[in-house]
Coordinates of C-alpha atoms and ligand atoms in Angstrom, one line a residue:
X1017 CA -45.4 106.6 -135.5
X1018 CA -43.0 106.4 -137.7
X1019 CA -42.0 109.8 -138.5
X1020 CA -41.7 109.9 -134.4
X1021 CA -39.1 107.4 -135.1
X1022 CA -36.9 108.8 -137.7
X1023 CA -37.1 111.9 -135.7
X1024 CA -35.6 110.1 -132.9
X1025 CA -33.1 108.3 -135.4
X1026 CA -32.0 111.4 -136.7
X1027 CA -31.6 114.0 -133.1
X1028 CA -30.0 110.8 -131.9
X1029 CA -27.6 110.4 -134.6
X1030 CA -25.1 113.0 -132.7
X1031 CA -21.9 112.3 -134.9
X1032 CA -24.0 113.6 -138.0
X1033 CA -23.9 117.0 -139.3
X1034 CA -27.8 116.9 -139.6
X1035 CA -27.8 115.2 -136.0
X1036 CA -25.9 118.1 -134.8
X1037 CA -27.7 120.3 -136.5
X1038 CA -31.3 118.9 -134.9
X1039 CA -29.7 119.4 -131.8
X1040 CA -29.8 123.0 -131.6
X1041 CA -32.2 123.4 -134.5
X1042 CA -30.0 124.6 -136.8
X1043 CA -31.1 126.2 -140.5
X1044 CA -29.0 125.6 -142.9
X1045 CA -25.0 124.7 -142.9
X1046 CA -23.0 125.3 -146.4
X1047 CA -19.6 123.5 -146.7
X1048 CA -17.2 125.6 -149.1
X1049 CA -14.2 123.7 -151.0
X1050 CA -11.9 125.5 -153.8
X1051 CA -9.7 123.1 -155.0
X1052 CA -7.8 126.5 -156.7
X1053 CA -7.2 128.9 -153.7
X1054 CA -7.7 126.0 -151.0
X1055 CA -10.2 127.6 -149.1
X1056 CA -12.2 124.9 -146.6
X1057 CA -14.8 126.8 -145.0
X1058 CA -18.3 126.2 -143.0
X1059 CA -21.0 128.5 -143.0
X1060 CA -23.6 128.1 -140.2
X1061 CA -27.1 129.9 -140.2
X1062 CA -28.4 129.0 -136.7
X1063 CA -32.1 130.9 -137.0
X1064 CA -32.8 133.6 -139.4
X1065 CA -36.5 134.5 -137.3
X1066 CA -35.5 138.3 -136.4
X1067 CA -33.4 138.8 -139.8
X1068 CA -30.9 137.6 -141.7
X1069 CA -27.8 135.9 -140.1
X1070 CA -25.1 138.4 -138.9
X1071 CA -22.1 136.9 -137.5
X1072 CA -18.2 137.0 -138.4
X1073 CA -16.2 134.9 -139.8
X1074 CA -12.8 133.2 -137.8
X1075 CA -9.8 131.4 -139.8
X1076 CA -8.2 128.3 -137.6
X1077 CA -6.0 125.9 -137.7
X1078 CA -8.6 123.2 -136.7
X1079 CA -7.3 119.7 -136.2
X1080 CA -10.1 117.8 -137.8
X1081 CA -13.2 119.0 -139.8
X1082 CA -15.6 118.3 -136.6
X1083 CA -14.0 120.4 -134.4
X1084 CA -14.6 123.2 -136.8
X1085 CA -18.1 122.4 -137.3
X1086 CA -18.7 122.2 -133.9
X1087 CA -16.8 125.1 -133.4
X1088 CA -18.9 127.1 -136.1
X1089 CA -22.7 125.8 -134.8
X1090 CA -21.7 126.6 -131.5
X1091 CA -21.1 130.0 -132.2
X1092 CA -23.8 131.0 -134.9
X1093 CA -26.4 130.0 -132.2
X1094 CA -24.7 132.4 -129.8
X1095 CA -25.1 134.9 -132.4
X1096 CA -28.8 134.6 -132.4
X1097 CA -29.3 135.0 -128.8
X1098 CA -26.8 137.8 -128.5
X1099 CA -28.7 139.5 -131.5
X1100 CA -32.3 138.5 -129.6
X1101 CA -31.4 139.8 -126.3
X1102 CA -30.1 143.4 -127.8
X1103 CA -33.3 143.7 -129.8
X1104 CA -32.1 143.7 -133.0
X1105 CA -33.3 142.3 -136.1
X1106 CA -31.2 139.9 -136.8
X1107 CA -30.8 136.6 -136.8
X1108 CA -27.8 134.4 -135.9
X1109 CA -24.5 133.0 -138.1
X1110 CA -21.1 132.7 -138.3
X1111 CA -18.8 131.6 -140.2
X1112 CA -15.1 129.7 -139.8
X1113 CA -12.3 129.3 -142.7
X1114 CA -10.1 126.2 -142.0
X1115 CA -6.1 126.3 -141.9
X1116 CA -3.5 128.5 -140.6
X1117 CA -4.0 131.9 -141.5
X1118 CA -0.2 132.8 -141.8
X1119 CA 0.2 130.6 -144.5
X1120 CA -3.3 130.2 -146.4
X1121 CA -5.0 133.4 -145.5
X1122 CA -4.7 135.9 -149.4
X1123 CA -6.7 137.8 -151.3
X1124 CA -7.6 135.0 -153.8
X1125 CA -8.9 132.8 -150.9
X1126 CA -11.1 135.3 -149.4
X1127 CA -12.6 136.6 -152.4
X1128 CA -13.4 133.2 -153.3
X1129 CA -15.1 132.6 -149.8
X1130 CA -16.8 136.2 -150.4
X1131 CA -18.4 133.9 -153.4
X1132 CA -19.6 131.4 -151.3
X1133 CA -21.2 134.0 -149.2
X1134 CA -23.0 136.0 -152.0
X1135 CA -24.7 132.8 -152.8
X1136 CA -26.6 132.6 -149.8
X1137 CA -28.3 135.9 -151.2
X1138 CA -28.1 137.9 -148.2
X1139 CA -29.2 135.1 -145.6
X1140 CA -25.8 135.4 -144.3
X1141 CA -24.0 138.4 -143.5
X1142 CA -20.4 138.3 -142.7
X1143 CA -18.2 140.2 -140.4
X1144 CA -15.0 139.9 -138.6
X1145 CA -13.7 137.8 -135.8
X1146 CA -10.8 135.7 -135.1
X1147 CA -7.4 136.4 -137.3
X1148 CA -9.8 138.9 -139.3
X1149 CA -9.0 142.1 -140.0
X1150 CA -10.7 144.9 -142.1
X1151 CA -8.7 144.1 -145.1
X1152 CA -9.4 141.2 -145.2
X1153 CA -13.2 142.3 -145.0
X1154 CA -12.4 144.6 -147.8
X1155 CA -11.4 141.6 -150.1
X1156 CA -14.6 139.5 -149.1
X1157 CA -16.2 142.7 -150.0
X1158 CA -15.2 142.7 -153.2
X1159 CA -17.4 139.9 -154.2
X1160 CA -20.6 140.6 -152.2
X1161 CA -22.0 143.2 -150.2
X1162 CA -23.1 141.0 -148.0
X1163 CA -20.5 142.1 -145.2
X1164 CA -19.4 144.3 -142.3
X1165 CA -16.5 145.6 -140.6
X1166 CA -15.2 147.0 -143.3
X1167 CA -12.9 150.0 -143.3
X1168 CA -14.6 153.7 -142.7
X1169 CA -13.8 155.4 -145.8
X1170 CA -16.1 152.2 -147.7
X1171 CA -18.6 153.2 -145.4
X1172 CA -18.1 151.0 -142.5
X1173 CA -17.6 151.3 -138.8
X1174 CA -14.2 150.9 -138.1
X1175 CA -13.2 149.6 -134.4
X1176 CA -16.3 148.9 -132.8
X1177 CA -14.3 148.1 -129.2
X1178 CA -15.3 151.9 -127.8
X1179 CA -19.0 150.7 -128.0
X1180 CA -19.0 147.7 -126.7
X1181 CA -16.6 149.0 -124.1
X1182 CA -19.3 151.6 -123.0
X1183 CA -22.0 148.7 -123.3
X1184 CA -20.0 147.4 -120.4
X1185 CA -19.8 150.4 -118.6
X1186 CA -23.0 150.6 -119.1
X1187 CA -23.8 146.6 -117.7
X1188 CA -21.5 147.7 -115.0
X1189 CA -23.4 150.6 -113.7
X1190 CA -27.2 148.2 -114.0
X1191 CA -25.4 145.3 -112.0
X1192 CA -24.3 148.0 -109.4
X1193 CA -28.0 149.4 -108.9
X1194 CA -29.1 145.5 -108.8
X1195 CA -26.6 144.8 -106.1
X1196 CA -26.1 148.0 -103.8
X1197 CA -29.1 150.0 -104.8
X1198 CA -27.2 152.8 -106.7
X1199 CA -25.7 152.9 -110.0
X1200 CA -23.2 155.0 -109.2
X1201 CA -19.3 153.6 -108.9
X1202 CA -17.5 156.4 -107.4
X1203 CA -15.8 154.2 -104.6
X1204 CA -16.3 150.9 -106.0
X1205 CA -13.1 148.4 -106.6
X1206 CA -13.3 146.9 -110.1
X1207 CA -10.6 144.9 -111.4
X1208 CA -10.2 144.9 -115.1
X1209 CA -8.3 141.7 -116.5
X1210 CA -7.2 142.2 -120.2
X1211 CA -6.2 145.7 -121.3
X1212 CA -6.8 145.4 -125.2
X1213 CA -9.2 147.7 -127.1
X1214 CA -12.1 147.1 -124.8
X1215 CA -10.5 147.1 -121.6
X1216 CA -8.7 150.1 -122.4
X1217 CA -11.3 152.0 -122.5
X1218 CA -13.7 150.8 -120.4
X1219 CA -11.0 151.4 -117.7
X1220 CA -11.3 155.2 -118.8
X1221 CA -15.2 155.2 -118.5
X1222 CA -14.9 153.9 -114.6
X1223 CA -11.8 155.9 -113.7
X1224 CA -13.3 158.8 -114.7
X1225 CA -16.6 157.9 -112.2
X1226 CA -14.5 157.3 -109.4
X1227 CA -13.5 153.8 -109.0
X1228 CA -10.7 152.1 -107.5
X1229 CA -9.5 150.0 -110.7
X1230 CA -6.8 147.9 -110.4
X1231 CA -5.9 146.2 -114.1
X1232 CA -3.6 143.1 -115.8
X1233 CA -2.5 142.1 -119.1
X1234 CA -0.3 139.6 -120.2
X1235 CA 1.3 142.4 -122.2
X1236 CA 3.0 144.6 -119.4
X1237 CA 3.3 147.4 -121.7
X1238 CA -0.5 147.3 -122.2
X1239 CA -1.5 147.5 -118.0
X1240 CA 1.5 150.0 -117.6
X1241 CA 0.2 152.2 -120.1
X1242 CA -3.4 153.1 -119.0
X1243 CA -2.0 152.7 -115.2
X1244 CA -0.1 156.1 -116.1
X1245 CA -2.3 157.3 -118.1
X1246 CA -5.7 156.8 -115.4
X1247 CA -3.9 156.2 -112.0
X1248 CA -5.4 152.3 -112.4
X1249 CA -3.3 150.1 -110.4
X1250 CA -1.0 146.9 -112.0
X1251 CA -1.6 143.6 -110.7
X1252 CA 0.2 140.8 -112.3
X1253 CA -0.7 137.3 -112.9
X1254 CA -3.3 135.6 -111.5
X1255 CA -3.2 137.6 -108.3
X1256 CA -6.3 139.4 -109.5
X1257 CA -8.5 136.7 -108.5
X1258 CA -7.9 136.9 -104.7
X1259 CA -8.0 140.9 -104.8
X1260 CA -10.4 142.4 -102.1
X1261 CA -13.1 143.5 -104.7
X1262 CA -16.5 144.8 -105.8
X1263 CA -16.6 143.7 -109.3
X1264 CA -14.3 141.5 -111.6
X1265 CA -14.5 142.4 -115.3
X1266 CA -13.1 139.8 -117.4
X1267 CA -12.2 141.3 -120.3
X1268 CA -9.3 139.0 -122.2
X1269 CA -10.3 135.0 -123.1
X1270 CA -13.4 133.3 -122.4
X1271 CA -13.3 130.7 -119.9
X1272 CA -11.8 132.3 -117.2
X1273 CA -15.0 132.0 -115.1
X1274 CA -13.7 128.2 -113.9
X1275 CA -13.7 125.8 -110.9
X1276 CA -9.9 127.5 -110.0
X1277 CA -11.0 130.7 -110.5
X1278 CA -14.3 130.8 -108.8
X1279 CA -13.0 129.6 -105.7
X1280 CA -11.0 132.0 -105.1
X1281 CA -13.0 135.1 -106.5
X1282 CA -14.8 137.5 -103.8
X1283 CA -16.3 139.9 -105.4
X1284 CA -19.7 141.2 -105.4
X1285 CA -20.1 141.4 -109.5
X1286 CA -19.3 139.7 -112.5
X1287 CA -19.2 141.8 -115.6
X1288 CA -17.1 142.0 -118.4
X1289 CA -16.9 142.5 -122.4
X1290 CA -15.2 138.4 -123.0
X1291 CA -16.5 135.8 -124.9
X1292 CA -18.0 132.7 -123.0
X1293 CA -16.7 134.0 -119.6
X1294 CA -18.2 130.8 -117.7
X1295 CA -16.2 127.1 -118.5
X1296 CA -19.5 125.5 -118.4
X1297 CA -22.5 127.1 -118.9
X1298 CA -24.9 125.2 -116.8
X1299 CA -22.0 124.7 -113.8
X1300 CA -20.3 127.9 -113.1
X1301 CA -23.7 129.7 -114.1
X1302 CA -25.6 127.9 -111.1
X1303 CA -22.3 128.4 -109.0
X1304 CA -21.8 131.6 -108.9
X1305 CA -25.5 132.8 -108.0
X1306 CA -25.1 130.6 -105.0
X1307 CA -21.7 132.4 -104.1
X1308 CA -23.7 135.5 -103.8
X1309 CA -22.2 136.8 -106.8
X1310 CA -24.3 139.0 -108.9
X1311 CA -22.8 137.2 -112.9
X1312 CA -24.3 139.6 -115.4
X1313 CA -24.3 137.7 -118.5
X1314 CA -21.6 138.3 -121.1
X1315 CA -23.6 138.3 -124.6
X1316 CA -25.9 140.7 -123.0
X1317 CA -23.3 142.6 -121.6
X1318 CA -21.0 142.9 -124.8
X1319 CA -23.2 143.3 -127.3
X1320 CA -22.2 147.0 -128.3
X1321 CA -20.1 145.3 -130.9
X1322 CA -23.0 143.5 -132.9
X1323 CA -24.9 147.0 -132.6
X1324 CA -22.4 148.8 -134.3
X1325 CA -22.0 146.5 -137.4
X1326 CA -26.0 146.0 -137.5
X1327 CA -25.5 150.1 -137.7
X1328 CA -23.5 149.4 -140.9
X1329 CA -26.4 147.8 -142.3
X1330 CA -28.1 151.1 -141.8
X1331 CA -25.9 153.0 -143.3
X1332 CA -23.2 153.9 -140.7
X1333 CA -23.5 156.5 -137.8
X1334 CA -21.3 156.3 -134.7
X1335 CA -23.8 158.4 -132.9
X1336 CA -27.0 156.3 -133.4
X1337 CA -24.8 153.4 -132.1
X1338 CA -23.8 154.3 -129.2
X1339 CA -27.4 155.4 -128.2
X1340 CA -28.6 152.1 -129.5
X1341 CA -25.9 150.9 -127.3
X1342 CA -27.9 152.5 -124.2
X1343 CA -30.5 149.5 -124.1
X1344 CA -28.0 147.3 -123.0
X1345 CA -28.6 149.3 -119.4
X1346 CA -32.0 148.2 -119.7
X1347 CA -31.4 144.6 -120.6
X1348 CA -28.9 143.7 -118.3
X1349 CA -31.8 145.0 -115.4
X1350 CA -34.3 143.3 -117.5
X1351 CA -32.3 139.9 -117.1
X1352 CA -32.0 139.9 -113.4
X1353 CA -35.9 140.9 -113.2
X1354 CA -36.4 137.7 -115.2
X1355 CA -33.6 136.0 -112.7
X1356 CA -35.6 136.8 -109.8
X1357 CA -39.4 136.6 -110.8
X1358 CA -38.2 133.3 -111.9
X1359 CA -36.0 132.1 -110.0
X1360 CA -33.3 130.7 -111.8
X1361 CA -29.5 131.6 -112.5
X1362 CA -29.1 134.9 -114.6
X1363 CA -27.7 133.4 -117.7
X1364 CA -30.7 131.3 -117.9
X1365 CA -32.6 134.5 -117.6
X1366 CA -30.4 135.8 -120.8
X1367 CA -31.6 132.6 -122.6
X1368 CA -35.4 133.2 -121.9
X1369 CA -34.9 137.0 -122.8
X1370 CA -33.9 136.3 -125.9
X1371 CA -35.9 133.1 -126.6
X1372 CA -39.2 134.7 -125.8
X1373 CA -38.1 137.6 -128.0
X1374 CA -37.6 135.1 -130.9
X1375 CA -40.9 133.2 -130.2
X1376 CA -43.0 136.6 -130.0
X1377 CA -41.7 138.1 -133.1
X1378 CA -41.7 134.7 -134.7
X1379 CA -45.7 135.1 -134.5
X1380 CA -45.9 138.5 -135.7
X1381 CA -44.1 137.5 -138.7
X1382 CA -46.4 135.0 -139.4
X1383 CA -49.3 137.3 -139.6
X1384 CA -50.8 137.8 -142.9
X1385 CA -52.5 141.1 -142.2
Ligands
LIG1543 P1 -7.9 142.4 -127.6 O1 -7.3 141.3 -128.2 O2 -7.7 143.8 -128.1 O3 -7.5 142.5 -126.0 C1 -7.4 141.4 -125.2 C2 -6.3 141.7 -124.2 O4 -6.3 140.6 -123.3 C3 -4.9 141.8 -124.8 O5 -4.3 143.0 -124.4 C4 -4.2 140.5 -124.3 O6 -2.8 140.7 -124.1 C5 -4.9 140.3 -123.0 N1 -4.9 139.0 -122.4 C6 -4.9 137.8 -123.1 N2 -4.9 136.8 -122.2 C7 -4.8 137.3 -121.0 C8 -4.7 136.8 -119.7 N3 -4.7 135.4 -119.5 N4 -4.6 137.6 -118.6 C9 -4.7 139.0 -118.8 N5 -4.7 139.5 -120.0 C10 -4.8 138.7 -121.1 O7 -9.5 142.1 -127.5 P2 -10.7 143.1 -127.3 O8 -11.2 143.5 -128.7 O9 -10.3 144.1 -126.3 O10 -11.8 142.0 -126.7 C11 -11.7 141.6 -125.4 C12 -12.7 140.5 -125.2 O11 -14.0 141.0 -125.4 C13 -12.5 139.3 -126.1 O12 -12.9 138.1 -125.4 C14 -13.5 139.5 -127.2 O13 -14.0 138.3 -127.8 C15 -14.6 140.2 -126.5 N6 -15.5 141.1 -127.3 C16 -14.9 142.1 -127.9 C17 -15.7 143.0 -128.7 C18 -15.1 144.2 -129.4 O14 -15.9 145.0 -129.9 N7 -13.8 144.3 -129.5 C19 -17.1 142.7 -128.8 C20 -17.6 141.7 -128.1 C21 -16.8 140.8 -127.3

């Protein structure tokens, strides 16, 4: 009776970092502080089931220390399902540095957060995400080899956009035999919103297939460019949204999947390489499945980049990558199998993918024989 009760005490203590922490059943959350370099940084290991925890680490300007926590145990749990739901073994982590890069971010700083992440022996493997670049992974390198995303010529990846762009071609092409019975997209009109390294060459991929693609950046210079290069049309603005589509890739900022946007939106398909493409999980991801859109969910869908830094881990080969970046075909069908056998919206049929993935080889691991 009472351990029920300082269970309760503690899942309801919401404020607290171990109340947060219970929430989403957390591992194990380091805080880092060197008074010397001022690095401030959280490390959060969300579940280390499948492997150890792969996830990259971002530098912000935070305006208070819970924003960044919350910020940081958000994310390393998305880790772990992206990693579940790909089949790879690993589990889920991610770390954030706190201040403004422009000023803080130096070699001292990140070597000394490289420290903090050799000390978790391995548990944690870092990589790179937000004001990151491979340089700065080379420094962090320097202090433990616990890290990925490091240059080529130290044995690393390099860009890792071209297979998670083709992970999304890939998704594209499953969502297209889910919804019209064919995977083919010669014909189809895809609009492609963000032209960075993903976009950009995804946009190749369905150009070269035969689709109508019409594409917008922020950057004009960026949507000009592959318009001339692939025949792609410009759009600018937000007038994407009301375009007479088949399927809308988001492929800039997460988010963009919102009460504004989906009221407007008519296309068949949703599938695109961003980040946390719906506002609110649990509202736009029951909303769009009763707009009779097909939403094919985005850390199935873009997880090409995770499979080529786990490929590091192997020992690098750009090949094996992209083949391993094949399943991603298969998962995306598998999700809306689960979506319809169970009857629920397909990004809870992501969740259960890589839940029951966790929970079966959670078992086997704890076999003795
Ligand atoms: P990027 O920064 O190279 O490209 C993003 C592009 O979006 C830029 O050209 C930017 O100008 C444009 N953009 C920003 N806001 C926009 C807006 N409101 N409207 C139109 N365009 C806008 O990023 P990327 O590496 O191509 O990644 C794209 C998305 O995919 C991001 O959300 C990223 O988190 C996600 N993602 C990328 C990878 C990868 O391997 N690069 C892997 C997984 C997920």
């Amino acid at each position: 009776m009472q351990k029920v009760k300082e269970e309760k005490a503690l899942s309801s203590v919401d404020d607290s970092v171990i109340g947060q922490m219970f929430e989403y059943n957390h591992e194990q959350v380091l805080f880092c502080n060197d008074k010397d370099t001022g690095l401030k940084a959280i490390i959060a290991i969300h579940n280390t089931v499948l492997g150890p925890a792969l996830g990259g680490t971002r530098m912000w300007d935070y305006v208070s220390e819970k924003e960044a926590l919350e910020d940081v145990l958000r994310l390393s749990r998305g880790m772990t399902y992206k990693a579940a739901a790909a089949g790879l073994n690993i589990g889920g982590g991610k770390a954030v540095i706190i201040g403004n890069p422009a000023k803080l971010k130096n070699e001292a700083l990140l070597r000394r957060f490289g420290k903090f992440v050799n000390s978790l022996g391995g548990k944690y493997i870092t990589a790179e995400d937000v004001a990151m670049n491979s340089k700065d992974m080379e420094y962090i390198h320097m202090e433990t080899k616990y890290v990925t995303g490091i240059p080529e010529l130290l044995g690393g990846g390099g860009d890792p956009s071209p297979v998670t762009a083709y992970g999304v071609y890939l998704s594209m092409k499953a969502s297209a035999r889910e919804c019209w019975g064919s995977d083919n997209l010669k014909g189809k009109k895809v609009a492609v919103q963000g032209i960075g390294h993903v976009g950009e060459n995804l946009v190749r991929h369905i150009v070269k297939e035969g689709a109508k693609v019409w594409v917008t950046d922020i950057n004009a210079g960026r949507s000009a460019k592959i318009a001339k290069e692939t025949g792609a049309e410009v759009v600018t603005g937000d007038a994407l949204y009301d375009l007479d589509m088949d399927i809308y890739a988001p492929c800039a900022l997460g988010a963009t999947i919102n009460p504004q946007s989906l009221s407007r939106l008519k296309c068949a398909v949703i599938c695109g390489a961003a980040n946390n493409q719906l506002a609110q999980e649990t509202v736009q991801g029951e909303e769009v499945g009763k707009k009779g859109i097909l939403y094919a969910p985005d850390f199935v869908v873009n997880a090409g980049g995770l499979i080529n830094v786990y490929n590091e881990l192997l020992g690098y080969n750009r090949e094996r990558a992209m083949k391993q970046a094949e399943a991603i075909y298969e998962n995306v069908a598998t999700v809306f199998r689960i979506s319809k056998e169970e009857n629920i919206p397909t990004y809870r049929a992501a969740n259960r993918l890589a839940e029951q993935r966790i929970t079966a080889i959670g078992k086997v691991k704890l076999s003795h024989c």
